[in-house]
Amino acid sequence: MNKSLLNKLVLSFVLISISLHAGVIKPEQAQQHRDILVVAGNRSSYYMLKDESLVYKVKGPQRIKIYSLAALTRNGSKSNDFEFEIQLNGNQPLQAHHQQQVSKAVKSPEHPNHFYTKSARDYVNIPAGVNEITLRPKKKSNPVLIRIVEDAGGVRGKRKRVDALSEQSPVKLVSNGKS
């Protein structure tokens, strides 16, 4: 009985420590770029990517999820384009280009007259060690709001993608005759 109780306590401690470790990753100089958005009734911190780059220090190995949405001054178009660059450790930057519709579920207490698009999601695999991720705005794009979280789950759904940050060619996997 005591060994079973001890195993349960150790397991619960491990699960609690894992859940406390996962969370939002903040950029350097986070307070300068921070914006609070209310997404479907939940307050979340996003960081503005407009004139300056956002720099993150991330410990790997892990996978991160980048939520991005555009800030709009008017609700004119059904779909809106926005883009930015993702660079890991000074390597070749990845181009993130998204086209999203305006969302009625996203509001800002600080900017009540602004409109926001639905969130786009990008996944990036982070190698072992301490890594530097730089997000750069594109000149022609609308201001982009960014939120980066540690991703504990797998990729599900059509709109999500995983980007490899190496120059190796992708490997084709075959399962049950399907590639």
mmCIF file of C-alpha atoms in Angstrom:
data_model
loop_
_atom_site.group_PDB
_atom_site.id
_atom_site.type_symbol
_atom_site.label_atom_id
_atom_site.label_comp_id
_atom_site.label_asym_id
_atom_site.label_seq_id
_atom_site.Cartn_x
_atom_site.Cartn_y
_atom_site.Cartn_z
ATOM 1 C CA MET A 1 0.000 0.000 0.000
ATOM 2 C CA ASN A 2 2.766 2.445 0.889
ATOM 3 C CA LYS A 3 4.649 1.728 -2.340
ATOM 4 C CA SER A 4 1.479 2.360 -4.365
ATOM 5 C CA LEU A 5 0.870 5.637 -2.534
ATOM 6 C CA LEU A 6 4.478 6.690 -3.114
ATOM 7 C CA ASN A 7 4.183 5.893 -6.850
ATOM 8 C CA LYS A 8 0.997 7.979 -7.072
ATOM 9 C CA LEU A 9 2.662 10.915 -5.306
ATOM 10 C CA VAL A 10 5.705 10.778 -7.593
ATOM 11 C CA LEU A 11 3.498 10.563 -10.684
ATOM 12 C CA SER A 12 1.343 13.497 -9.561
ATOM 13 C CA PHE A 13 4.481 15.559 -8.806
ATOM 14 C CA VAL A 14 5.855 14.844 -12.296
ATOM 15 C CA LEU A 15 2.555 15.756 -13.957
ATOM 16 C CA ILE A 16 2.252 18.992 -11.968
ATOM 17 C CA SER A 17 5.832 20.014 -12.778
ATOM 18 C CA ILE A 18 5.264 19.327 -16.492
ATOM 19 C CA SER A 19 2.042 21.342 -16.536
ATOM 20 C CA LEU A 20 3.693 24.249 -14.716
ATOM 21 C CA HIS A 21 6.628 24.240 -17.143
ATOM 22 C CA ALA A 22 4.460 24.507 -20.270
ATOM 23 C CA GLY A 23 3.132 27.946 -21.066
ATOM 24 C CA VAL A 24 3.563 31.239 -22.817
ATOM 25 C CA ILE A 25 7.036 32.242 -23.983
ATOM 26 C CA LYS A 26 7.707 35.975 -23.634
ATOM 27 C CA PRO A 27 10.049 38.001 -25.853
ATOM 28 C CA GLU A 28 12.910 40.109 -24.584
ATOM 29 C CA GLN A 29 11.587 43.596 -23.724
ATOM 30 C CA ALA A 30 8.112 42.095 -23.392
ATOM 31 C CA GLN A 31 6.486 45.057 -21.636
ATOM 32 C CA GLN A 32 7.269 47.445 -24.522
ATOM 33 C CA HIS A 33 5.383 45.384 -27.087
ATOM 34 C CA ARG A 34 2.636 43.826 -24.925
ATOM 35 C CA ASP A 35 -1.033 44.105 -25.838
ATOM 36 C CA ILE A 36 -3.927 42.425 -24.018
ATOM 37 C CA LEU A 37 -6.571 40.788 -26.203
ATOM 38 C CA VAL A 38 -9.806 39.167 -25.124
ATOM 39 C CA VAL A 39 -10.223 36.038 -27.248
ATOM 40 C CA ALA A 40 -13.593 34.300 -26.759
ATOM 41 C CA GLY A 41 -13.858 35.747 -23.248
ATOM 42 C CA ASN A 42 -10.283 34.862 -22.140
ATOM 43 C CA ARG A 43 -7.635 37.559 -21.591
ATOM 44 C CA SER A 44 -4.318 36.771 -23.294
ATOM 45 C CA SER A 45 -1.024 38.618 -23.725
ATOM 46 C CA TYR A 46 0.040 39.166 -27.325
ATOM 47 C CA TYR A 47 3.111 41.030 -28.539
ATOM 48 C CA MET A 48 3.037 43.619 -31.346
ATOM 49 C CA LEU A 49 5.199 42.976 -34.392
ATOM 50 C CA LYS A 50 5.074 46.248 -36.336
ATOM 51 C CA ASP A 51 8.253 48.315 -36.646
ATOM 52 C CA GLU A 52 10.723 46.302 -34.560
ATOM 53 C CA SER A 53 11.603 42.623 -34.423
ATOM 54 C CA LEU A 54 10.685 40.421 -31.470
ATOM 55 C CA VAL A 55 13.497 38.275 -30.039
ATOM 56 C CA TYR A 56 12.807 35.156 -27.963
ATOM 57 C CA LYS A 57 15.196 32.906 -26.030
ATOM 58 C CA VAL A 58 13.864 29.340 -26.066
ATOM 59 C CA LYS A 59 15.380 26.247 -24.474
ATOM 60 C CA GLY A 60 15.099 23.079 -26.539
ATOM 61 C CA PRO A 61 14.460 20.464 -27.608
ATOM 62 C CA GLN A 62 10.778 21.216 -27.938
ATOM 63 C CA ARG A 63 8.147 22.358 -30.389
ATOM 64 C CA ILE A 64 6.557 25.785 -30.161
ATOM 65 C CA LYS A 65 3.264 27.058 -31.505
ATOM 66 C CA ILE A 66 3.132 30.617 -32.879
ATOM 67 C CA TYR A 67 -0.300 32.224 -32.862
ATOM 68 C CA SER A 68 -0.480 35.278 -35.113
ATOM 69 C CA LEU A 69 -3.268 37.650 -36.073
ATOM 70 C CA ALA A 70 -3.480 40.991 -37.852
ATOM 71 C CA ALA A 71 -4.703 44.233 -36.288
ATOM 72 C CA LEU A 72 -6.992 46.191 -38.623
ATOM 73 C CA THR A 73 -8.335 49.719 -38.325
ATOM 74 C CA ARG A 74 -11.481 48.936 -40.307
ATOM 75 C CA ASN A 75 -13.594 45.907 -41.076
ATOM 76 C CA GLY A 76 -13.713 46.216 -44.866
ATOM 77 C CA SER A 77 -12.468 42.975 -46.392
ATOM 78 C CA LYS A 78 -13.647 39.418 -45.797
ATOM 79 C CA SER A 79 -10.087 38.058 -45.800
ATOM 80 C CA ASN A 80 -6.908 39.880 -44.877
ATOM 81 C CA ASP A 81 -3.272 39.091 -45.644
ATOM 82 C CA PHE A 82 -0.469 39.433 -43.155
ATOM 83 C CA GLU A 83 3.078 38.114 -43.078
ATOM 84 C CA PHE A 84 6.285 38.030 -41.079
ATOM 85 C CA GLU A 85 9.622 36.173 -40.968
ATOM 86 C CA ILE A 86 10.696 33.507 -38.470
ATOM 87 C CA GLN A 87 14.457 33.095 -38.006
ATOM 88 C CA LEU A 88 16.071 30.517 -35.716
ATOM 89 C CA ASN A 89 19.664 31.073 -34.554
ATOM 90 C CA GLY A 90 20.539 33.300 -37.515
ATOM 91 C CA ASN A 91 19.690 30.631 -40.118
ATOM 92 C CA GLN A 92 17.727 31.225 -43.302
ATOM 93 C CA PRO A 93 14.420 32.900 -42.303
ATOM 94 C CA LEU A 94 11.083 31.229 -42.969
ATOM 95 C CA GLN A 95 8.329 33.308 -44.546
ATOM 96 C CA ALA A 96 4.988 33.089 -42.735
ATOM 97 C CA HIS A 97 2.192 34.327 -45.005
ATOM 98 C CA HIS A 98 -1.408 34.041 -43.850
ATOM 99 C CA GLN A 99 -4.818 35.014 -45.149
ATOM 100 C CA GLN A 100 -7.496 35.091 -42.442
ATOM 101 C CA GLN A 101 -11.022 36.412 -42.007
ATOM 102 C CA VAL A 102 -11.982 39.034 -39.437
ATOM 103 C CA SER A 103 -12.986 37.473 -36.106
ATOM 104 C CA LYS A 104 -15.870 38.720 -33.994
ATOM 105 C CA ALA A 105 -14.495 36.828 -30.967
ATOM 106 C CA VAL A 106 -11.294 38.922 -30.608
ATOM 107 C CA LYS A 107 -11.469 42.316 -28.849
ATOM 108 C CA SER A 108 -8.974 44.673 -27.271
ATOM 109 C CA PRO A 109 -9.784 46.736 -24.154
ATOM 110 C CA GLU A 110 -6.928 49.098 -25.088
ATOM 111 C CA HIS A 111 -8.065 49.532 -28.728
ATOM 112 C CA PRO A 112 -11.867 49.191 -28.832
ATOM 113 C CA ASN A 113 -12.167 50.478 -32.426
ATOM 114 C CA HIS A 114 -9.736 47.968 -33.927
ATOM 115 C CA PHE A 115 -10.668 44.704 -35.623
ATOM 116 C CA TYR A 116 -8.608 41.515 -35.561
ATOM 117 C CA THR A 117 -8.347 38.501 -37.833
ATOM 118 C CA LYS A 118 -8.728 34.913 -36.739
ATOM 119 C CA SER A 119 -5.527 33.376 -35.405
ATOM 120 C CA ALA A 120 -3.135 31.594 -37.721
ATOM 121 C CA ARG A 121 -0.874 28.889 -36.281
ATOM 122 C CA ASP A 122 2.693 28.001 -37.164
ATOM 123 C CA TYR A 123 4.716 25.215 -35.535
ATOM 124 C CA VAL A 124 8.502 25.294 -35.225
ATOM 125 C CA ASN A 125 10.748 22.514 -33.915
ATOM 126 C CA ILE A 126 13.444 23.858 -31.596
ATOM 127 C CA PRO A 127 16.763 21.936 -31.338
ATOM 128 C CA ALA A 128 18.506 21.141 -28.036
ATOM 129 C CA GLY A 129 20.152 23.974 -26.129
ATOM 130 C CA VAL A 130 19.321 27.658 -25.773
ATOM 131 C CA ASN A 131 18.089 29.079 -29.075
ATOM 132 C CA GLU A 132 17.272 32.555 -30.320
ATOM 133 C CA ILE A 133 14.118 33.062 -32.367
ATOM 134 C CA THR A 134 13.696 36.368 -34.171
ATOM 135 C CA LEU A 135 10.363 37.401 -35.647
ATOM 136 C CA ARG A 136 10.597 40.234 -38.180
ATOM 137 C CA PRO A 137 7.717 42.264 -39.605
ATOM 138 C CA LYS A 138 7.248 42.715 -43.330
ATOM 139 C CA LYS A 139 6.966 46.326 -44.493
ATOM 140 C CA LYS A 140 3.756 45.946 -46.488
ATOM 141 C CA SER A 141 1.917 43.839 -43.894
ATOM 142 C CA ASN A 142 -0.653 44.971 -41.348
ATOM 143 C CA PRO A 143 0.582 45.075 -37.736
ATOM 144 C CA VAL A 144 0.774 41.502 -36.468
ATOM 145 C CA LEU A 145 0.125 40.355 -32.900
ATOM 146 C CA ILE A 146 2.125 37.286 -31.804
ATOM 147 C CA ARG A 147 1.719 34.760 -28.993
ATOM 148 C CA ILE A 148 4.169 31.867 -28.622
ATOM 149 C CA VAL A 149 3.393 28.847 -26.454
ATOM 150 C CA GLU A 150 5.102 25.547 -25.833
ATOM 151 C CA ASP A 151 3.303 22.838 -27.782
ATOM 152 C CA ALA A 152 2.827 19.600 -25.885
ATOM 153 C CA GLY A 153 0.434 17.948 -28.368
ATOM 154 C CA GLY A 154 0.679 16.728 -31.918
ATOM 155 C CA VAL A 155 -0.383 18.479 -35.084
ATOM 156 C CA ARG A 156 -4.052 17.959 -35.868
ATOM 157 C CA GLY A 157 -6.228 19.676 -38.439
ATOM 158 C CA LYS A 158 -5.826 21.140 -41.905
ATOM 159 C CA ARG A 159 -4.714 24.704 -41.142
ATOM 160 C CA LYS A 160 -1.673 23.847 -39.057
ATOM 161 C CA ARG A 161 1.778 23.219 -40.472
ATOM 162 C CA VAL A 162 5.184 22.129 -39.262
ATOM 163 C CA ASP A 163 8.216 23.872 -40.718
ATOM 164 C CA ALA A 164 11.641 22.267 -40.664
ATOM 165 C CA LEU A 165 14.354 24.795 -39.909
ATOM 166 C CA SER A 166 17.177 22.932 -41.630
ATOM 167 C CA GLU A 167 18.296 22.703 -45.202
ATOM 168 C CA GLN A 168 17.831 18.937 -45.312
ATOM 169 C CA SER A 169 15.289 17.677 -47.763
ATOM 170 C CA PRO A 170 12.106 16.242 -46.208
ATOM 171 C CA VAL A 171 11.737 12.519 -45.683
ATOM 172 C CA LYS A 172 8.742 10.787 -47.288
ATOM 173 C CA LEU A 173 6.980 8.430 -44.876
ATOM 174 C CA VAL A 174 4.896 5.503 -46.140
ATOM 175 C CA SER A 175 2.241 3.846 -43.992
ATOM 176 C CA ASN A 176 -0.271 1.271 -45.220
ATOM 177 C CA GLY A 177 0.634 2.087 -48.811
ATOM 178 C CA LYS A 178 -0.043 5.829 -48.375
ATOM 179 C CA SER A 179 2.677 8.458 -48.391
#
